[in-house]
XYZ file of C-alpha atoms in Angstrom:
164
model
C 78.854 146.098 138.800
C 80.879 146.939 135.729
C 81.169 144.604 132.784
C 84.452 142.737 132.378
C 83.852 142.507 128.655
C 84.272 145.924 127.124
C 84.496 146.423 123.358
C 88.226 147.311 123.274
C 89.273 144.170 125.156
C 87.099 141.880 123.036
C 88.394 143.504 119.826
C 92.024 143.120 120.924
C 91.674 139.429 121.794
C 89.591 138.706 118.695
C 92.213 140.281 116.415
C 95.076 138.517 118.258
C 93.437 135.089 118.020
C 92.433 135.631 114.386
C 95.981 136.703 113.482
C 97.468 133.603 115.103
C 95.020 131.329 113.247
C 95.789 132.987 109.891
C 99.564 132.835 110.516
C 99.314 129.153 111.484
C 97.385 128.347 108.291
C 99.911 130.201 106.102
C 102.906 128.468 107.715
C 101.203 125.045 107.518
C 100.361 125.488 103.834
C 103.956 126.554 103.068
C 105.385 123.576 104.970
C 103.151 121.034 103.271
C 103.956 122.438 99.831
C 107.697 123.078 100.147
C 109.241 121.050 102.972
C 109.713 117.340 102.290
C 111.264 114.720 104.536
C 114.247 112.840 103.123
C 113.581 109.292 101.912
C 114.016 106.538 104.476
C 117.207 104.624 103.676
C 117.975 102.986 107.024
C 118.694 99.264 106.952
C 121.294 96.810 105.709
C 122.742 97.089 102.210
C 124.728 94.265 100.640
C 127.686 95.856 98.839
C 129.033 94.149 95.765
C 132.418 95.603 94.954
C 135.317 94.736 92.716
C 138.939 95.030 93.783
C 138.384 94.789 97.529
C 141.656 94.717 99.469
C 142.877 91.278 100.523
C 142.420 92.151 104.193
C 138.634 92.139 103.749
C 138.519 88.317 103.273
C 135.019 88.547 101.816
C 133.749 89.244 98.339
C 130.780 91.261 99.623
C 130.238 93.624 102.549
C 127.218 94.793 104.529
C 126.650 98.510 105.047
C 124.384 98.957 108.064
C 122.752 102.424 108.031
C 120.801 104.121 110.813
C 118.965 107.323 109.886
C 117.568 110.319 111.734
C 116.314 112.802 109.156
C 119.308 113.763 107.022
C 121.843 112.483 109.570
C 123.273 109.002 109.119
C 125.265 106.562 111.219
C 126.540 103.286 109.908
C 128.966 100.413 110.020
C 130.794 98.435 107.364
C 130.676 94.721 108.166
C 131.815 91.518 106.452
C 128.937 89.399 105.136
C 129.863 86.523 107.432
C 129.727 88.642 110.600
C 128.262 87.174 113.755
C 125.219 88.482 115.605
C 127.428 89.893 118.394
C 129.310 92.097 115.919
C 125.979 93.155 114.384
C 124.658 94.157 117.818
C 127.798 96.184 118.573
C 127.594 97.844 115.150
C 123.994 98.864 115.819
C 124.823 100.243 119.261
C 128.096 101.986 118.359
C 128.188 102.740 114.627
C 131.632 103.672 113.325
C 130.571 105.827 110.354
C 128.856 109.236 110.440
C 127.465 111.342 107.640
C 124.536 112.941 105.898
C 121.950 112.332 103.209
C 121.282 115.279 100.911
C 119.342 115.074 97.644
C 119.714 111.269 97.509
C 123.498 111.590 97.972
C 125.038 109.698 100.874
C 128.347 110.683 102.462
C 129.814 108.642 105.316
C 133.175 109.018 107.049
C 134.697 107.045 109.899
C 136.421 103.728 110.434
C 135.803 100.025 109.828
C 136.668 98.205 113.068
C 134.662 95.114 112.058
C 136.961 94.374 109.108
C 139.278 92.574 111.512
C 142.238 91.968 109.195
C 142.366 95.559 107.899
C 143.634 97.221 111.116
C 140.621 99.547 111.548
C 141.135 101.601 108.379
C 139.675 105.073 107.903
C 136.692 104.947 105.539
C 135.291 107.585 103.197
C 132.134 106.640 101.323
C 130.030 108.494 98.751
C 126.993 107.176 96.963
C 123.612 107.850 95.450
C 120.397 106.176 96.585
C 117.641 105.249 94.132
C 114.804 103.330 95.761
C 116.243 100.149 97.292
C 119.626 100.477 95.548
C 122.763 102.459 96.245
C 125.717 103.062 93.965
C 128.987 104.810 94.725
C 132.556 104.380 95.896
C 134.617 104.220 99.061
C 138.210 104.133 100.231
C 139.672 102.071 103.061
C 142.649 104.324 103.705
C 143.655 107.858 102.724
C 146.045 106.633 100.007
C 144.023 103.751 98.574
C 142.184 103.693 95.272
C 138.455 104.278 95.211
C 136.478 101.052 95.308
C 133.313 101.202 93.207
C 130.260 99.435 94.608
C 126.642 98.636 93.899
C 124.438 97.816 96.879
C 120.939 96.514 97.316
C 118.904 96.867 100.473
C 118.433 93.563 102.278
C 114.892 92.547 103.144
C 114.016 92.723 106.832
C 113.797 89.248 108.326
C 112.247 89.997 111.701
C 110.095 87.292 113.175
C 107.259 87.973 115.535
C 107.342 86.465 119.004
C 104.524 84.113 118.033
C 106.546 82.745 115.115
C 109.611 82.259 117.316
C 107.664 80.258 119.928
C 106.348 77.705 117.402
């Protein structure tokens, strides 16, 4: 009976497996050193802005942001929105954009600003920790509206707290 393990076969598989292990270690070390995930910015931000158009009927707005890596979805809501509008905004966000180097860009519409006739929105800003600063427009011909926003604290209750 001949041996299934000859020297050439064992050498080939040993070199192949060793090469894969070395390549994996090199790629892992490079990734850990050079590839960083973007900061998590998802959540609700309370926008304080001056010179909001009269159609807004609120002195502050809420920017709801959902994040997947560098890709962002969001909605611009009045502060006094109801929970139904919030649920719709979470399910079907009206703004799309990206986060690159702490810079946020969102484009879309604002259907939840009921008196503004669903204006097109362009928003740019910079995120630093829990704060965002930037500007947006509510129509192609409108002036830029400067804003400062702070991330709202999550107020989720556990089921045990809700039952008591």
